[in-house]
């Protein structure tokens, strides 16, 4: 990662923002666990792919909702990635746009996807130049691209890691990794947040079942 990109990274990802990202990813995981515990019979036949999709939805919901609170320290938007109504959540700061993904370790990129490959082009030579507009399929100024990654152990139902990583422009390797640490005061996920995410998880699960049927 070159000097310019590193400066932008350090400027964008302050201690406050890193703590907020950690807290809200953790909230998403805790809300997911609470949802599983409250719907054991409902989810007893769910496969790991479905559970991973629900976990991702929970984390993204937590981050997206946090961006629209009075104390928000980052912005978020949803972008459609195809013609089937599927969308992704992007976290935005002045110089970076970030997507989320579950990984097995902090040394691993999330699974490849077309939108990630397009966004990663902003890291070409460490000088973001182009942005792919999913709605109009046009190219315009593009910020740098990073990933908010997290790990999850399905047996222990624990979060294993949360980190920020910057991929290269081809989305093949990692240029920079910053493990995130839990804030000094990390509260249990508030009931209002957990209930809100739980309702959206139930809707997401029902949509998955409908598509399977």
PDB file of C-alpha atoms in Angstrom:
ATOM      1  CA  UNK A   1       0.000   0.000   0.000  1.00  0.00           C
ATOM      2  CA  UNK A   2       1.597   3.260  -1.100  1.00  0.00           C
ATOM      3  CA  UNK A   3       2.035   6.424   0.948  1.00  0.00           C
ATOM      4  CA  UNK A   4      -1.006   8.214  -0.489  1.00  0.00           C
ATOM      5  CA  UNK A   5      -3.388   5.345   0.159  1.00  0.00           C
ATOM      6  CA  UNK A   6      -1.960   4.751   3.641  1.00  0.00           C
ATOM      7  CA  UNK A   7      -2.470   8.405   4.527  1.00  0.00           C
ATOM      8  CA  UNK A   8      -6.077   8.245   3.315  1.00  0.00           C
ATOM      9  CA  UNK A   9      -6.633   5.028   5.265  1.00  0.00           C
ATOM     10  CA  UNK A  10      -5.276   6.488   8.495  1.00  0.00           C
ATOM     11  CA  UNK A  11      -7.265   9.677   7.997  1.00  0.00           C
ATOM     12  CA  UNK A  12     -10.546   7.840   7.381  1.00  0.00           C
ATOM     13  CA  UNK A  13     -10.289   5.022   9.885  1.00  0.00           C
ATOM     14  CA  UNK A  14      -9.881   6.897  13.130  1.00  0.00           C
ATOM     15  CA  UNK A  15     -10.080   5.162  16.497  1.00  0.00           C
ATOM     16  CA  UNK A  16     -13.696   6.308  16.786  1.00  0.00           C
ATOM     17  CA  UNK A  17     -14.707   4.827  13.446  1.00  0.00           C
ATOM     18  CA  UNK A  18     -12.819   1.571  14.036  1.00  0.00           C
ATOM     19  CA  UNK A  19     -14.533   1.205  17.427  1.00  0.00           C
ATOM     20  CA  UNK A  20     -17.930   1.879  15.849  1.00  0.00           C
ATOM     21  CA  UNK A  21     -17.311  -0.689  13.108  1.00  0.00           C
ATOM     22  CA  UNK A  22     -16.220  -3.282  15.666  1.00  0.00           C
ATOM     23  CA  UNK A  23     -19.195  -2.582  17.919  1.00  0.00           C
ATOM     24  CA  UNK A  24     -21.766  -2.831  15.151  1.00  0.00           C
ATOM     25  CA  UNK A  25     -20.298  -5.951  13.548  1.00  0.00           C
ATOM     26  CA  UNK A  26     -20.336  -7.494  17.011  1.00  0.00           C
ATOM     27  CA  UNK A  27     -23.941  -6.338  17.526  1.00  0.00           C
ATOM     28  CA  UNK A  28     -24.875  -8.026  14.247  1.00  0.00           C
ATOM     29  CA  UNK A  29     -23.303 -11.293  15.351  1.00  0.00           C
ATOM     30  CA  UNK A  30     -24.941 -11.141  18.793  1.00  0.00           C
ATOM     31  CA  UNK A  31     -28.324 -10.410  17.195  1.00  0.00           C
ATOM     32  CA  UNK A  32     -27.797 -13.390  14.861  1.00  0.00           C
ATOM     33  CA  UNK A  33     -27.057 -15.637  17.861  1.00  0.00           C
ATOM     34  CA  UNK A  34     -30.166 -14.398  19.651  1.00  0.00           C
ATOM     35  CA  UNK A  35     -32.221 -15.053  16.524  1.00  0.00           C
ATOM     36  CA  UNK A  36     -30.898 -18.626  16.309  1.00  0.00           C
ATOM     37  CA  UNK A  37     -31.626 -19.286  19.969  1.00  0.00           C
ATOM     38  CA  UNK A  38     -35.171 -17.982  19.629  1.00  0.00           C
ATOM     39  CA  UNK A  39     -35.963 -19.897  16.430  1.00  0.00           C
ATOM     40  CA  UNK A  40     -34.308 -23.286  16.964  1.00  0.00           C
ATOM     41  CA  UNK A  41     -37.217 -25.336  15.639  1.00  0.00           C
ATOM     42  CA  UNK A  42     -37.773 -22.945  12.780  1.00  0.00           C
ATOM     43  CA  UNK A  43     -34.120 -23.152  11.709  1.00  0.00           C
ATOM     44  CA  UNK A  44     -33.281 -26.768  12.572  1.00  0.00           C
ATOM     45  CA  UNK A  45     -33.205 -27.758   8.902  1.00  0.00           C
ATOM     46  CA  UNK A  46     -31.313 -24.686   7.672  1.00  0.00           C
ATOM     47  CA  UNK A  47     -28.041 -25.521   5.928  1.00  0.00           C
ATOM     48  CA  UNK A  48     -24.750 -23.703   6.539  1.00  0.00           C
ATOM     49  CA  UNK A  49     -25.140 -21.648   3.355  1.00  0.00           C
ATOM     50  CA  UNK A  50     -28.457 -20.283   4.621  1.00  0.00           C
ATOM     51  CA  UNK A  51     -27.000 -19.564   8.056  1.00  0.00           C
ATOM     52  CA  UNK A  52     -24.035 -17.746   6.526  1.00  0.00           C
ATOM     53  CA  UNK A  53     -26.386 -15.641   4.427  1.00  0.00           C
ATOM     54  CA  UNK A  54     -28.433 -14.771   7.518  1.00  0.00           C
ATOM     55  CA  UNK A  55     -25.268 -13.917   9.460  1.00  0.00           C
ATOM     56  CA  UNK A  56     -24.145 -11.613   6.644  1.00  0.00           C
ATOM     57  CA  UNK A  57     -27.577 -10.004   6.544  1.00  0.00           C
ATOM     58  CA  UNK A  58     -27.461  -9.434  10.307  1.00  0.00           C
ATOM     59  CA  UNK A  59     -24.014  -7.796  10.224  1.00  0.00           C
ATOM     60  CA  UNK A  60     -24.936  -5.626   7.237  1.00  0.00           C
ATOM     61  CA  UNK A  61     -28.220  -4.580   8.854  1.00  0.00           C
ATOM     62  CA  UNK A  62     -26.436  -3.579  12.051  1.00  0.00           C
ATOM     63  CA  UNK A  63     -23.872  -1.457  10.179  1.00  0.00           C
ATOM     64  CA  UNK A  64     -26.439   0.088   7.836  1.00  0.00           C
ATOM     65  CA  UNK A  65     -28.800   1.056  10.662  1.00  0.00           C
ATOM     66  CA  UNK A  66     -25.901   2.492  12.689  1.00  0.00           C
ATOM     67  CA  UNK A  67     -25.146   4.887   9.826  1.00  0.00           C
ATOM     68  CA  UNK A  68     -28.565   6.488  10.271  1.00  0.00           C
ATOM     69  CA  UNK A  69     -28.398   7.283  13.978  1.00  0.00           C
ATOM     70  CA  UNK A  70     -27.571  10.691  15.535  1.00  0.00           C
ATOM     71  CA  UNK A  71     -24.193   9.365  16.715  1.00  0.00           C
ATOM     72  CA  UNK A  72     -23.197   7.915  13.316  1.00  0.00           C
ATOM     73  CA  UNK A  73     -19.517   8.295  12.372  1.00  0.00           C
ATOM     74  CA  UNK A  74     -19.724   6.719   8.898  1.00  0.00           C
ATOM     75  CA  UNK A  75     -22.228   6.609   6.044  1.00  0.00           C
ATOM     76  CA  UNK A  76     -23.855   3.616   4.381  1.00  0.00           C
ATOM     77  CA  UNK A  77     -25.740   2.903   1.202  1.00  0.00           C
ATOM     78  CA  UNK A  78     -27.346  -0.061  -0.513  1.00  0.00           C
ATOM     79  CA  UNK A  79     -26.557  -0.872  -4.124  1.00  0.00           C
ATOM     80  CA  UNK A  80     -28.261  -3.393  -6.366  1.00  0.00           C
ATOM     81  CA  UNK A  81     -25.826  -5.936  -7.789  1.00  0.00           C
ATOM     82  CA  UNK A  82     -28.114  -7.707 -10.266  1.00  0.00           C
ATOM     83  CA  UNK A  83     -31.603  -7.763 -11.734  1.00  0.00           C
ATOM     84  CA  UNK A  84     -32.992 -10.091  -9.076  1.00  0.00           C
ATOM     85  CA  UNK A  85     -33.372  -7.497  -6.347  1.00  0.00           C
ATOM     86  CA  UNK A  86     -30.226  -8.503  -4.464  1.00  0.00           C
ATOM     87  CA  UNK A  87     -28.314  -5.647  -2.893  1.00  0.00           C
ATOM     88  CA  UNK A  88     -25.159  -5.064  -0.899  1.00  0.00           C
ATOM     89  CA  UNK A  89     -24.348  -2.652   1.904  1.00  0.00           C
ATOM     90  CA  UNK A  90     -21.414  -0.311   1.411  1.00  0.00           C
ATOM     91  CA  UNK A  91     -19.866   1.647   4.273  1.00  0.00           C
ATOM     92  CA  UNK A  92     -18.431   4.953   3.083  1.00  0.00           C
ATOM     93  CA  UNK A  93     -15.869   7.363   4.504  1.00  0.00           C
ATOM     94  CA  UNK A  94     -14.279  10.359   2.727  1.00  0.00           C
ATOM     95  CA  UNK A  95     -11.719   8.306   0.767  1.00  0.00           C
ATOM     96  CA  UNK A  96     -12.879   4.694   1.071  1.00  0.00           C
ATOM     97  CA  UNK A  97     -15.856   2.485   0.334  1.00  0.00           C
ATOM     98  CA  UNK A  98     -16.084  -0.832   2.199  1.00  0.00           C
ATOM     99  CA  UNK A  99     -18.086  -4.013   1.832  1.00  0.00           C
ATOM    100  CA  UNK A 100     -18.319  -6.756   4.437  1.00  0.00           C
ATOM    101  CA  UNK A 101     -17.508 -10.442   4.329  1.00  0.00           C
ATOM    102  CA  UNK A 102     -17.011 -13.529   6.471  1.00  0.00           C
ATOM    103  CA  UNK A 103     -13.549 -15.106   6.303  1.00  0.00           C
ATOM    104  CA  UNK A 104     -11.700 -17.930   8.045  1.00  0.00           C
ATOM    105  CA  UNK A 105      -8.851 -15.635   9.118  1.00  0.00           C
ATOM    106  CA  UNK A 106      -7.632 -12.035   8.919  1.00  0.00           C
ATOM    107  CA  UNK A 107      -5.215 -13.155   6.192  1.00  0.00           C
ATOM    108  CA  UNK A 108      -7.994 -14.069   3.769  1.00  0.00           C
ATOM    109  CA  UNK A 109     -10.068 -12.065   1.303  1.00  0.00           C
ATOM    110  CA  UNK A 110     -13.853 -12.592   1.285  1.00  0.00           C
ATOM    111  CA  UNK A 111     -15.237 -14.617  -1.633  1.00  0.00           C
ATOM    112  CA  UNK A 112     -14.911 -12.990  -5.038  1.00  0.00           C
ATOM    113  CA  UNK A 113     -17.857 -11.234  -6.665  1.00  0.00           C
ATOM    114  CA  UNK A 114     -18.182  -9.015  -9.722  1.00  0.00           C
ATOM    115  CA  UNK A 115     -18.932  -5.898  -7.694  1.00  0.00           C
ATOM    116  CA  UNK A 116     -15.850  -6.461  -5.517  1.00  0.00           C
ATOM    117  CA  UNK A 117     -13.643  -6.796  -8.589  1.00  0.00           C
ATOM    118  CA  UNK A 118     -15.036  -3.518  -9.962  1.00  0.00           C
ATOM    119  CA  UNK A 119     -14.688  -1.648  -6.681  1.00  0.00           C
ATOM    120  CA  UNK A 120     -11.132  -2.932  -6.188  1.00  0.00           C
ATOM    121  CA  UNK A 121     -10.089  -1.175  -9.410  1.00  0.00           C
ATOM    122  CA  UNK A 122     -10.089   2.006  -7.341  1.00  0.00           C
ATOM    123  CA  UNK A 123      -6.904   0.711  -5.681  1.00  0.00           C
ATOM    124  CA  UNK A 124      -5.018   0.654  -9.016  1.00  0.00           C
ATOM    125  CA  UNK A 125      -1.529   1.986  -8.291  1.00  0.00           C
ATOM    126  CA  UNK A 126      -2.902   3.227  -4.991  1.00  0.00           C
ATOM    127  CA  UNK A 127      -4.726   6.055  -6.765  1.00  0.00           C
ATOM    128  CA  UNK A 128      -8.500   5.557  -6.930  1.00  0.00           C
ATOM    129  CA  UNK A 129      -9.773   6.826 -10.271  1.00  0.00           C
ATOM    130  CA  UNK A 130     -12.931   5.036 -11.337  1.00  0.00           C
ATOM    131  CA  UNK A 131     -16.264   4.176  -9.760  1.00  0.00           C
ATOM    132  CA  UNK A 132     -18.736   1.739 -11.281  1.00  0.00           C
ATOM    133  CA  UNK A 133     -22.328   2.913 -10.889  1.00  0.00           C
ATOM    134  CA  UNK A 134     -24.432  -0.261 -10.606  1.00  0.00           C
ATOM    135  CA  UNK A 135     -27.677   1.482 -11.545  1.00  0.00           C
ATOM    136  CA  UNK A 136     -26.508   3.317 -14.659  1.00  0.00           C
ATOM    137  CA  UNK A 137     -23.520   1.088 -15.497  1.00  0.00           C
ATOM    138  CA  UNK A 138     -21.328   4.150 -15.846  1.00  0.00           C
ATOM    139  CA  UNK A 139     -17.790   4.879 -14.732  1.00  0.00           C
ATOM    140  CA  UNK A 140     -17.045   7.968 -12.630  1.00  0.00           C
ATOM    141  CA  UNK A 141     -14.603   8.987  -9.897  1.00  0.00           C
ATOM    142  CA  UNK A 142     -13.995   6.079  -7.556  1.00  0.00           C
ATOM    143  CA  UNK A 143     -12.689   5.996  -3.985  1.00  0.00           C
ATOM    144  CA  UNK A 144     -10.316   3.415  -2.568  1.00  0.00           C
ATOM    145  CA  UNK A 145     -11.809   0.049  -1.614  1.00  0.00           C
ATOM    146  CA  UNK A 146     -11.496  -1.934   1.617  1.00  0.00           C
ATOM    147  CA  UNK A 147     -13.201  -4.895   3.262  1.00  0.00           C
ATOM    148  CA  UNK A 148     -14.665  -5.179   6.740  1.00  0.00           C
ATOM    149  CA  UNK A 149     -14.089  -8.842   7.531  1.00  0.00           C
ATOM    150  CA  UNK A 150     -15.235 -11.010  10.428  1.00  0.00           C
ATOM    151  CA  UNK A 151     -15.024 -14.641  11.458  1.00  0.00           C
ATOM    152  CA  UNK A 152     -17.589 -16.848  13.138  1.00  0.00           C
ATOM    153  CA  UNK A 153     -17.420 -20.256  14.827  1.00  0.00           C
ATOM    154  CA  UNK A 154     -20.753 -22.042  14.330  1.00  0.00           C
ATOM    155  CA  UNK A 155     -20.092 -24.534  17.138  1.00  0.00           C
ATOM    156  CA  UNK A 156     -19.234 -22.051  19.870  1.00  0.00           C
ATOM    157  CA  UNK A 157     -21.322 -19.268  18.273  1.00  0.00           C
ATOM    158  CA  UNK A 158     -18.429 -16.858  18.840  1.00  0.00           C
ATOM    159  CA  UNK A 159     -16.899 -14.120  16.729  1.00  0.00           C
ATOM    160  CA  UNK A 160     -13.288 -15.099  15.956  1.00  0.00           C
ATOM    161  CA  UNK A 161     -11.991 -11.870  14.417  1.00  0.00           C
ATOM    162  CA  UNK A 162     -12.967  -8.470  13.046  1.00  0.00           C
ATOM    163  CA  UNK A 163     -10.563  -6.553  10.824  1.00  0.00           C
ATOM    164  CA  UNK A 164     -10.139  -4.014   8.038  1.00  0.00           C
ATOM    165  CA  UNK A 165      -8.226  -5.118   4.954  1.00  0.00           C
ATOM    166  CA  UNK A 166      -7.301  -3.388   1.698  1.00  0.00           C
ATOM    167  CA  UNK A 167      -7.142  -5.653  -1.381  1.00  0.00           C
ATOM    168  CA  UNK A 168      -5.013  -5.020  -4.447  1.00  0.00           C
ATOM    169  CA  UNK A 169      -6.643  -3.696  -7.618  1.00  0.00           C
ATOM    170  CA  UNK A 170      -7.152  -7.236  -8.987  1.00  0.00           C
ATOM    171  CA  UNK A 171      -8.704  -8.508  -5.756  1.00  0.00           C
ATOM    172  CA  UNK A 172      -6.116 -11.262  -5.498  1.00  0.00           C
ATOM    173  CA  UNK A 173      -3.991 -10.250  -2.522  1.00  0.00           C
ATOM    174  CA  UNK A 174      -4.110  -8.081   0.597  1.00  0.00           C
ATOM    175  CA  UNK A 175      -2.144  -4.820   0.682  1.00  0.00           C
ATOM    176  CA  UNK A 176      -2.912  -3.860   4.282  1.00  0.00           C
ATOM    177  CA  UNK A 177      -4.518  -5.490   7.325  1.00  0.00           C
ATOM    178  CA  UNK A 178      -5.642  -3.854  10.568  1.00  0.00           C
ATOM    179  CA  UNK A 179      -7.171  -6.165  13.210  1.00  0.00           C
ATOM    180  CA  UNK A 180      -9.868  -4.312  15.141  1.00  0.00           C
ATOM    181  CA  UNK A 181      -9.993  -4.494  18.913  1.00  0.00           C
ATOM    182  CA  UNK A 182     -13.064  -4.444  21.116  1.00  0.00           C
ATOM    183  CA  UNK A 183     -13.825  -0.994  22.575  1.00  0.00           C
ATOM    184  CA  UNK A 184     -13.117  -0.615  26.280  1.00  0.00           C
ATOM    185  CA  UNK A 185     -16.856  -0.472  26.978  1.00  0.00           C
ATOM    186  CA  UNK A 186     -18.606  -3.007  24.748  1.00  0.00           C
ATOM    187  CA  UNK A 187     -22.228  -3.318  25.776  1.00  0.00           C
ATOM    188  CA  UNK A 188     -24.564  -6.232  25.152  1.00  0.00           C
ATOM    189  CA  UNK A 189     -26.543  -5.589  21.987  1.00  0.00           C
ATOM    190  CA  UNK A 190     -29.474  -3.300  22.912  1.00  0.00           C
ATOM    191  CA  UNK A 191     -32.893  -5.009  22.831  1.00  0.00           C
ATOM    192  CA  UNK A 192     -34.229  -2.518  20.276  1.00  0.00           C
ATOM    193  CA  UNK A 193     -31.327  -3.246  17.925  1.00  0.00           C
ATOM    194  CA  UNK A 194     -31.618  -6.999  18.426  1.00  0.00           C
ATOM    195  CA  UNK A 195     -35.381  -7.009  17.852  1.00  0.00           C
ATOM    196  CA  UNK A 196     -35.110  -4.835  14.754  1.00  0.00           C
ATOM    197  CA  UNK A 197     -32.450  -7.081  13.235  1.00  0.00           C
ATOM    198  CA  UNK A 198     -34.416 -10.183  14.259  1.00  0.00           C
ATOM    199  CA  UNK A 199     -37.477  -9.001  12.325  1.00  0.00           C
ATOM    200  CA  UNK A 200     -35.363  -8.376   9.224  1.00  0.00           C
ATOM    201  CA  UNK A 201     -33.654 -11.770   9.604  1.00  0.00           C
ATOM    202  CA  UNK A 202     -37.030 -13.494   9.737  1.00  0.00           C
ATOM    203  CA  UNK A 203     -38.062 -11.709   6.539  1.00  0.00           C
ATOM    204  CA  UNK A 204     -34.764 -12.633   4.881  1.00  0.00           C
ATOM    205  CA  UNK A 205     -35.148 -16.283   5.933  1.00  0.00           C
ATOM    206  CA  UNK A 206     -38.684 -16.423   4.562  1.00  0.00           C
ATOM    207  CA  UNK A 207     -37.428 -14.988   1.259  1.00  0.00           C
ATOM    208  CA  UNK A 208     -34.755 -17.689   1.092  1.00  0.00           C
ATOM    209  CA  UNK A 209     -37.348 -20.412   1.662  1.00  0.00           C
ATOM    210  CA  UNK A 210     -39.620 -18.977  -1.043  1.00  0.00           C
ATOM    211  CA  UNK A 211     -36.781 -19.009  -3.573  1.00  0.00           C
ATOM    212  CA  UNK A 212     -35.966 -22.632  -2.698  1.00  0.00           C
ATOM    213  CA  UNK A 213     -39.592 -23.643  -3.096  1.00  0.00           C
TER     214      UNK A 213
END
